[in-house]
């Protein structure tokens, strides 16, 4: 048993060690900034974050860049931020992407709207009044939804998982055409769960749940 465990650890360590990273070359930086300024000439303050990885020696480099726009204050404690992702195509020798602008939200009492380590992705447009309520009540909603998770055979093992809110969506829960707010939770240990919430006045009630 110990020998097998040691072998598994060695294989996992070798797999991790095989992944290589590096800093972007000067030519890659210049080509990205030229592409970005052509696409977004009105924005000169972008500070891209680059990620360059490959599976091992001889494998092609995967080169990506992420631009985070300056956070904006919304209603009350609400903060919003846009993120744009780009990728370099070595076969074409050019950058691409930027067509989809991702939206992230969080609540913050500080005046500067400092982004948290994991802001919540907004998958559908929602009014600020709705977002403030959903974000403020997410913990209470998850606690109420534990009973739904326990009673759902596909979610039973996640009923006590330590979840973190990952995204907010809008759609039908699968049991009808009524659209509801969908809170997408993720757990590093037990996958994810989507909690469908119905609004009643200023409050939200957990209505349905599904897991993966």
PDB file of C-alpha atoms in Angstrom:
ATOM      1  CA  UNK A   1       0.000   0.000   0.000  1.00  0.00           C
ATOM      2  CA  UNK A   2       2.783   2.456   0.928  1.00  0.00           C
ATOM      3  CA  UNK A   3       4.659   1.628  -2.273  1.00  0.00           C
ATOM      4  CA  UNK A   4       1.548   2.222  -4.369  1.00  0.00           C
ATOM      5  CA  UNK A   5       0.885   5.538  -2.620  1.00  0.00           C
ATOM      6  CA  UNK A   6       4.481   6.617  -3.150  1.00  0.00           C
ATOM      7  CA  UNK A   7       4.236   5.738  -6.844  1.00  0.00           C
ATOM      8  CA  UNK A   8       1.041   7.806  -7.174  1.00  0.00           C
ATOM      9  CA  UNK A   9       2.712  10.778  -5.502  1.00  0.00           C
ATOM     10  CA  UNK A  10       5.723  10.502  -7.784  1.00  0.00           C
ATOM     11  CA  UNK A  11       3.513  10.382 -10.876  1.00  0.00           C
ATOM     12  CA  UNK A  12       1.531  13.412  -9.687  1.00  0.00           C
ATOM     13  CA  UNK A  13       4.744  15.285  -8.915  1.00  0.00           C
ATOM     14  CA  UNK A  14       6.177  14.455 -12.314  1.00  0.00           C
ATOM     15  CA  UNK A  15       3.000  15.685 -14.011  1.00  0.00           C
ATOM     16  CA  UNK A  16       3.179  18.961 -12.132  1.00  0.00           C
ATOM     17  CA  UNK A  17       6.876  19.364 -12.846  1.00  0.00           C
ATOM     18  CA  UNK A  18       6.250  18.795 -16.561  1.00  0.00           C
ATOM     19  CA  UNK A  19       4.198  21.984 -16.845  1.00  0.00           C
ATOM     20  CA  UNK A  20       6.533  24.844 -17.760  1.00  0.00           C
ATOM     21  CA  UNK A  21       5.937  28.566 -17.435  1.00  0.00           C
ATOM     22  CA  UNK A  22       7.861  31.628 -18.525  1.00  0.00           C
ATOM     23  CA  UNK A  23       7.613  35.406 -18.704  1.00  0.00           C
ATOM     24  CA  UNK A  24       6.466  37.003 -21.977  1.00  0.00           C
ATOM     25  CA  UNK A  25       9.197  37.980 -24.414  1.00  0.00           C
ATOM     26  CA  UNK A  26       9.604  41.601 -25.443  1.00  0.00           C
ATOM     27  CA  UNK A  27       8.259  40.835 -28.920  1.00  0.00           C
ATOM     28  CA  UNK A  28       5.149  39.214 -27.433  1.00  0.00           C
ATOM     29  CA  UNK A  29       4.541  42.238 -25.207  1.00  0.00           C
ATOM     30  CA  UNK A  30       4.901  44.671 -28.090  1.00  0.00           C
ATOM     31  CA  UNK A  31       2.653  42.643 -30.376  1.00  0.00           C
ATOM     32  CA  UNK A  32      -0.066  42.441 -27.726  1.00  0.00           C
ATOM     33  CA  UNK A  33      -0.011  46.161 -26.945  1.00  0.00           C
ATOM     34  CA  UNK A  34      -0.161  46.968 -30.665  1.00  0.00           C
ATOM     35  CA  UNK A  35      -3.148  44.623 -31.094  1.00  0.00           C
ATOM     36  CA  UNK A  36      -4.908  45.954 -27.986  1.00  0.00           C
ATOM     37  CA  UNK A  37      -4.511  49.619 -28.910  1.00  0.00           C
ATOM     38  CA  UNK A  38      -5.880  48.869 -32.369  1.00  0.00           C
ATOM     39  CA  UNK A  39      -8.911  47.125 -30.868  1.00  0.00           C
ATOM     40  CA  UNK A  40      -9.480  49.549 -27.975  1.00  0.00           C
ATOM     41  CA  UNK A  41      -7.909  52.884 -28.949  1.00  0.00           C
ATOM     42  CA  UNK A  42      -9.845  54.752 -26.244  1.00  0.00           C
ATOM     43  CA  UNK A  43      -8.291  52.768 -23.389  1.00  0.00           C
ATOM     44  CA  UNK A  44      -4.616  53.529 -22.711  1.00  0.00           C
ATOM     45  CA  UNK A  45      -4.493  52.410 -19.072  1.00  0.00           C
ATOM     46  CA  UNK A  46      -4.803  48.640 -19.524  1.00  0.00           C
ATOM     47  CA  UNK A  47      -2.432  46.536 -17.419  1.00  0.00           C
ATOM     48  CA  UNK A  48      -2.598  43.035 -18.909  1.00  0.00           C
ATOM     49  CA  UNK A  49      -1.680  39.909 -16.972  1.00  0.00           C
ATOM     50  CA  UNK A  50       0.064  37.299 -19.103  1.00  0.00           C
ATOM     51  CA  UNK A  51       0.108  33.525 -18.693  1.00  0.00           C
ATOM     52  CA  UNK A  52       2.528  31.404 -20.715  1.00  0.00           C
ATOM     53  CA  UNK A  53       2.499  27.640 -20.166  1.00  0.00           C
ATOM     54  CA  UNK A  54       3.311  24.430 -21.994  1.00  0.00           C
ATOM     55  CA  UNK A  55       2.976  20.751 -21.170  1.00  0.00           C
ATOM     56  CA  UNK A  56       6.703  20.084 -21.420  1.00  0.00           C
ATOM     57  CA  UNK A  57       9.822  20.551 -23.486  1.00  0.00           C
ATOM     58  CA  UNK A  58       8.968  20.575 -27.169  1.00  0.00           C
ATOM     59  CA  UNK A  59       5.267  21.277 -26.625  1.00  0.00           C
ATOM     60  CA  UNK A  60       3.833  24.533 -28.032  1.00  0.00           C
ATOM     61  CA  UNK A  61       3.472  27.475 -25.671  1.00  0.00           C
ATOM     62  CA  UNK A  62      -0.043  28.557 -24.716  1.00  0.00           C
ATOM     63  CA  UNK A  63       0.047  32.352 -24.480  1.00  0.00           C
ATOM     64  CA  UNK A  64      -2.893  34.291 -23.028  1.00  0.00           C
ATOM     65  CA  UNK A  65      -3.462  37.788 -21.697  1.00  0.00           C
ATOM     66  CA  UNK A  66      -6.164  39.134 -19.384  1.00  0.00           C
ATOM     67  CA  UNK A  67      -7.143  42.776 -19.027  1.00  0.00           C
ATOM     68  CA  UNK A  68      -9.125  43.928 -15.986  1.00  0.00           C
ATOM     69  CA  UNK A  69     -10.903  47.227 -16.423  1.00  0.00           C
ATOM     70  CA  UNK A  70     -11.070  49.699 -13.535  1.00  0.00           C
ATOM     71  CA  UNK A  71     -13.835  48.755 -11.053  1.00  0.00           C
ATOM     72  CA  UNK A  72     -16.946  50.932 -11.054  1.00  0.00           C
ATOM     73  CA  UNK A  73     -19.280  51.679  -8.162  1.00  0.00           C
ATOM     74  CA  UNK A  74     -22.895  50.637  -8.679  1.00  0.00           C
ATOM     75  CA  UNK A  75     -25.877  50.941  -6.341  1.00  0.00           C
ATOM     76  CA  UNK A  76     -25.005  51.178  -2.632  1.00  0.00           C
ATOM     77  CA  UNK A  77     -22.285  48.595  -1.898  1.00  0.00           C
ATOM     78  CA  UNK A  78     -22.253  47.083  -5.379  1.00  0.00           C
ATOM     79  CA  UNK A  79     -19.036  47.073  -7.403  1.00  0.00           C
ATOM     80  CA  UNK A  80     -18.678  46.018 -11.037  1.00  0.00           C
ATOM     81  CA  UNK A  81     -15.631  45.140 -13.119  1.00  0.00           C
ATOM     82  CA  UNK A  82     -15.097  44.043 -16.711  1.00  0.00           C
ATOM     83  CA  UNK A  83     -12.577  41.423 -17.822  1.00  0.00           C
ATOM     84  CA  UNK A  84     -11.393  40.742 -21.377  1.00  0.00           C
ATOM     85  CA  UNK A  85      -9.421  37.623 -22.350  1.00  0.00           C
ATOM     86  CA  UNK A  86      -7.044  37.283 -25.306  1.00  0.00           C
ATOM     87  CA  UNK A  87      -5.018  34.422 -26.785  1.00  0.00           C
ATOM     88  CA  UNK A  88      -2.010  34.301 -29.102  1.00  0.00           C
ATOM     89  CA  UNK A  89      -2.149  32.031 -32.161  1.00  0.00           C
ATOM     90  CA  UNK A  90       1.463  31.035 -32.939  1.00  0.00           C
ATOM     91  CA  UNK A  91       0.503  29.480 -36.292  1.00  0.00           C
ATOM     92  CA  UNK A  92      -0.907  32.841 -37.433  1.00  0.00           C
ATOM     93  CA  UNK A  93       1.554  34.951 -35.495  1.00  0.00           C
ATOM     94  CA  UNK A  94      -1.207  37.176 -34.153  1.00  0.00           C
ATOM     95  CA  UNK A  95      -3.430  37.859 -31.156  1.00  0.00           C
ATOM     96  CA  UNK A  96      -7.165  37.242 -31.047  1.00  0.00           C
ATOM     97  CA  UNK A  97     -10.079  37.439 -28.654  1.00  0.00           C
ATOM     98  CA  UNK A  98     -11.632  40.354 -26.873  1.00  0.00           C
ATOM     99  CA  UNK A  99     -15.057  39.846 -28.453  1.00  0.00           C
ATOM    100  CA  UNK A 100     -16.629  38.790 -25.175  1.00  0.00           C
ATOM    101  CA  UNK A 101     -16.427  41.129 -22.205  1.00  0.00           C
ATOM    102  CA  UNK A 102     -16.955  39.234 -18.948  1.00  0.00           C
ATOM    103  CA  UNK A 103     -18.695  40.982 -16.067  1.00  0.00           C
ATOM    104  CA  UNK A 104     -17.822  40.530 -12.377  1.00  0.00           C
ATOM    105  CA  UNK A 105     -19.575  41.893  -9.292  1.00  0.00           C
ATOM    106  CA  UNK A 106     -19.131  42.050  -5.510  1.00  0.00           C
ATOM    107  CA  UNK A 107     -20.166  44.078  -2.471  1.00  0.00           C
ATOM    108  CA  UNK A 108     -17.638  46.397  -0.852  1.00  0.00           C
ATOM    109  CA  UNK A 109     -17.988  49.133   1.773  1.00  0.00           C
ATOM    110  CA  UNK A 110     -14.595  50.615   0.888  1.00  0.00           C
ATOM    111  CA  UNK A 111     -14.623  53.652  -1.391  1.00  0.00           C
ATOM    112  CA  UNK A 112     -12.132  52.219  -3.879  1.00  0.00           C
ATOM    113  CA  UNK A 113     -14.054  49.058  -4.837  1.00  0.00           C
ATOM    114  CA  UNK A 114     -10.945  46.873  -4.440  1.00  0.00           C
ATOM    115  CA  UNK A 115     -11.551  43.551  -6.262  1.00  0.00           C
ATOM    116  CA  UNK A 116     -11.633  40.472  -4.007  1.00  0.00           C
ATOM    117  CA  UNK A 117      -9.571  37.388  -4.778  1.00  0.00           C
ATOM    118  CA  UNK A 118     -12.601  35.755  -6.434  1.00  0.00           C
ATOM    119  CA  UNK A 119     -15.263  38.198  -7.619  1.00  0.00           C
ATOM    120  CA  UNK A 120     -18.568  36.717  -8.778  1.00  0.00           C
ATOM    121  CA  UNK A 121     -19.083  36.416 -12.532  1.00  0.00           C
ATOM    122  CA  UNK A 122     -22.344  37.857 -13.831  1.00  0.00           C
ATOM    123  CA  UNK A 123     -23.567  35.648 -16.690  1.00  0.00           C
ATOM    124  CA  UNK A 124     -26.704  37.660 -17.493  1.00  0.00           C
ATOM    125  CA  UNK A 125     -27.470  41.360 -17.178  1.00  0.00           C
ATOM    126  CA  UNK A 126     -29.357  42.205 -13.997  1.00  0.00           C
ATOM    127  CA  UNK A 127     -30.466  45.481 -12.390  1.00  0.00           C
ATOM    128  CA  UNK A 128     -28.296  46.784  -9.558  1.00  0.00           C
ATOM    129  CA  UNK A 129     -31.212  46.514  -7.127  1.00  0.00           C
ATOM    130  CA  UNK A 130     -31.511  42.795  -7.887  1.00  0.00           C
ATOM    131  CA  UNK A 131     -27.781  42.159  -7.646  1.00  0.00           C
ATOM    132  CA  UNK A 132     -27.426  43.885  -4.289  1.00  0.00           C
ATOM    133  CA  UNK A 133     -30.175  41.714  -2.833  1.00  0.00           C
ATOM    134  CA  UNK A 134     -28.824  38.461  -4.265  1.00  0.00           C
ATOM    135  CA  UNK A 135     -25.227  39.098  -3.163  1.00  0.00           C
ATOM    136  CA  UNK A 136     -26.310  40.201   0.312  1.00  0.00           C
ATOM    137  CA  UNK A 137     -28.490  37.111   0.806  1.00  0.00           C
ATOM    138  CA  UNK A 138     -26.257  34.477  -0.815  1.00  0.00           C
ATOM    139  CA  UNK A 139     -25.146  32.960   2.495  1.00  0.00           C
ATOM    140  CA  UNK A 140     -28.686  32.701   3.832  1.00  0.00           C
ATOM    141  CA  UNK A 141     -29.872  31.240   0.531  1.00  0.00           C
ATOM    142  CA  UNK A 142     -27.182  28.568   0.596  1.00  0.00           C
ATOM    143  CA  UNK A 143     -28.082  27.617   4.173  1.00  0.00           C
ATOM    144  CA  UNK A 144     -31.760  27.267   3.205  1.00  0.00           C
ATOM    145  CA  UNK A 145     -30.802  25.242   0.140  1.00  0.00           C
ATOM    146  CA  UNK A 146     -28.982  22.591   2.199  1.00  0.00           C
ATOM    147  CA  UNK A 147     -32.330  20.800   2.656  1.00  0.00           C
ATOM    148  CA  UNK A 148     -32.884  20.872  -1.094  1.00  0.00           C
ATOM    149  CA  UNK A 149     -29.414  19.413  -1.631  1.00  0.00           C
ATOM    150  CA  UNK A 150     -30.025  16.660   0.923  1.00  0.00           C
ATOM    151  CA  UNK A 151     -33.325  15.716  -0.719  1.00  0.00           C
ATOM    152  CA  UNK A 152     -31.903  15.612  -4.246  1.00  0.00           C
ATOM    153  CA  UNK A 153     -30.220  12.311  -5.099  1.00  0.00           C
ATOM    154  CA  UNK A 154     -27.838  14.113  -7.444  1.00  0.00           C
ATOM    155  CA  UNK A 155     -26.835  16.579  -4.734  1.00  0.00           C
ATOM    156  CA  UNK A 156     -26.909  14.534  -1.524  1.00  0.00           C
ATOM    157  CA  UNK A 157     -23.133  14.245  -1.221  1.00  0.00           C
ATOM    158  CA  UNK A 158     -22.791  18.046  -1.545  1.00  0.00           C
ATOM    159  CA  UNK A 159     -25.281  18.885   1.201  1.00  0.00           C
ATOM    160  CA  UNK A 160     -22.543  19.922   3.662  1.00  0.00           C
ATOM    161  CA  UNK A 161     -19.805  20.956   1.207  1.00  0.00           C
ATOM    162  CA  UNK A 162     -17.962  24.265   1.797  1.00  0.00           C
ATOM    163  CA  UNK A 163     -19.254  26.271  -1.165  1.00  0.00           C
ATOM    164  CA  UNK A 164     -18.223  29.635  -2.572  1.00  0.00           C
ATOM    165  CA  UNK A 165     -20.396  31.726  -4.902  1.00  0.00           C
ATOM    166  CA  UNK A 166     -18.846  31.560  -8.378  1.00  0.00           C
ATOM    167  CA  UNK A 167     -21.432  33.080 -10.745  1.00  0.00           C
ATOM    168  CA  UNK A 168     -24.942  34.503 -10.994  1.00  0.00           C
ATOM    169  CA  UNK A 169     -27.216  33.601 -13.884  1.00  0.00           C
ATOM    170  CA  UNK A 170     -30.880  33.910 -14.872  1.00  0.00           C
ATOM    171  CA  UNK A 171     -32.991  31.168 -16.412  1.00  0.00           C
ATOM    172  CA  UNK A 172     -35.580  28.444 -15.937  1.00  0.00           C
ATOM    173  CA  UNK A 173     -34.864  25.865 -13.266  1.00  0.00           C
ATOM    174  CA  UNK A 174     -35.917  22.905 -15.407  1.00  0.00           C
ATOM    175  CA  UNK A 175     -39.337  22.431 -13.817  1.00  0.00           C
ATOM    176  CA  UNK A 176     -41.160  25.112 -15.791  1.00  0.00           C
ATOM    177  CA  UNK A 177     -40.801  28.233 -17.878  1.00  0.00           C
ATOM    178  CA  UNK A 178     -40.550  30.687 -14.989  1.00  0.00           C
ATOM    179  CA  UNK A 179     -37.191  32.440 -14.975  1.00  0.00           C
ATOM    180  CA  UNK A 180     -35.375  32.698 -11.664  1.00  0.00           C
ATOM    181  CA  UNK A 181     -32.037  33.853 -10.357  1.00  0.00           C
ATOM    182  CA  UNK A 182     -29.488  31.045 -10.438  1.00  0.00           C
ATOM    183  CA  UNK A 183     -26.620  31.128  -7.933  1.00  0.00           C
ATOM    184  CA  UNK A 184     -23.754  28.945  -9.115  1.00  0.00           C
ATOM    185  CA  UNK A 185     -21.641  27.685  -6.218  1.00  0.00           C
ATOM    186  CA  UNK A 186     -18.375  25.792  -6.458  1.00  0.00           C
ATOM    187  CA  UNK A 187     -16.452  23.678  -4.004  1.00  0.00           C
ATOM    188  CA  UNK A 188     -12.816  22.659  -4.347  1.00  0.00           C
ATOM    189  CA  UNK A 189     -13.778  19.349  -2.741  1.00  0.00           C
ATOM    190  CA  UNK A 190     -17.212  18.408  -4.077  1.00  0.00           C
ATOM    191  CA  UNK A 191     -17.834  19.970  -7.479  1.00  0.00           C
ATOM    192  CA  UNK A 192     -20.599  22.518  -7.839  1.00  0.00           C
ATOM    193  CA  UNK A 193     -24.249  23.250  -7.156  1.00  0.00           C
ATOM    194  CA  UNK A 194     -26.717  25.656  -8.736  1.00  0.00           C
ATOM    195  CA  UNK A 195     -29.380  27.085  -6.446  1.00  0.00           C
ATOM    196  CA  UNK A 196     -32.456  28.550  -8.135  1.00  0.00           C
ATOM    197  CA  UNK A 197     -33.992  31.370  -6.111  1.00  0.00           C
ATOM    198  CA  UNK A 198     -37.432  32.951  -6.380  1.00  0.00           C
ATOM    199  CA  UNK A 199     -37.935  36.541  -5.294  1.00  0.00           C
ATOM    200  CA  UNK A 200     -40.679  37.337  -2.776  1.00  0.00           C
ATOM    201  CA  UNK A 201     -40.745  41.051  -2.030  1.00  0.00           C
ATOM    202  CA  UNK A 202     -37.222  42.019  -1.043  1.00  0.00           C
ATOM    203  CA  UNK A 203     -36.247  38.464  -0.079  1.00  0.00           C
ATOM    204  CA  UNK A 204     -35.198  35.382  -2.042  1.00  0.00           C
ATOM    205  CA  UNK A 205     -36.239  31.803  -1.348  1.00  0.00           C
ATOM    206  CA  UNK A 206     -34.295  28.731  -2.459  1.00  0.00           C
ATOM    207  CA  UNK A 207     -36.615  26.960  -4.907  1.00  0.00           C
ATOM    208  CA  UNK A 208     -34.642  24.247  -6.657  1.00  0.00           C
ATOM    209  CA  UNK A 209     -31.126  22.813  -6.874  1.00  0.00           C
ATOM    210  CA  UNK A 210     -29.029  20.751  -9.229  1.00  0.00           C
ATOM    211  CA  UNK A 211     -25.430  19.600  -8.951  1.00  0.00           C
ATOM    212  CA  UNK A 212     -22.544  18.313 -10.986  1.00  0.00           C
TER     213      UNK A 212
END
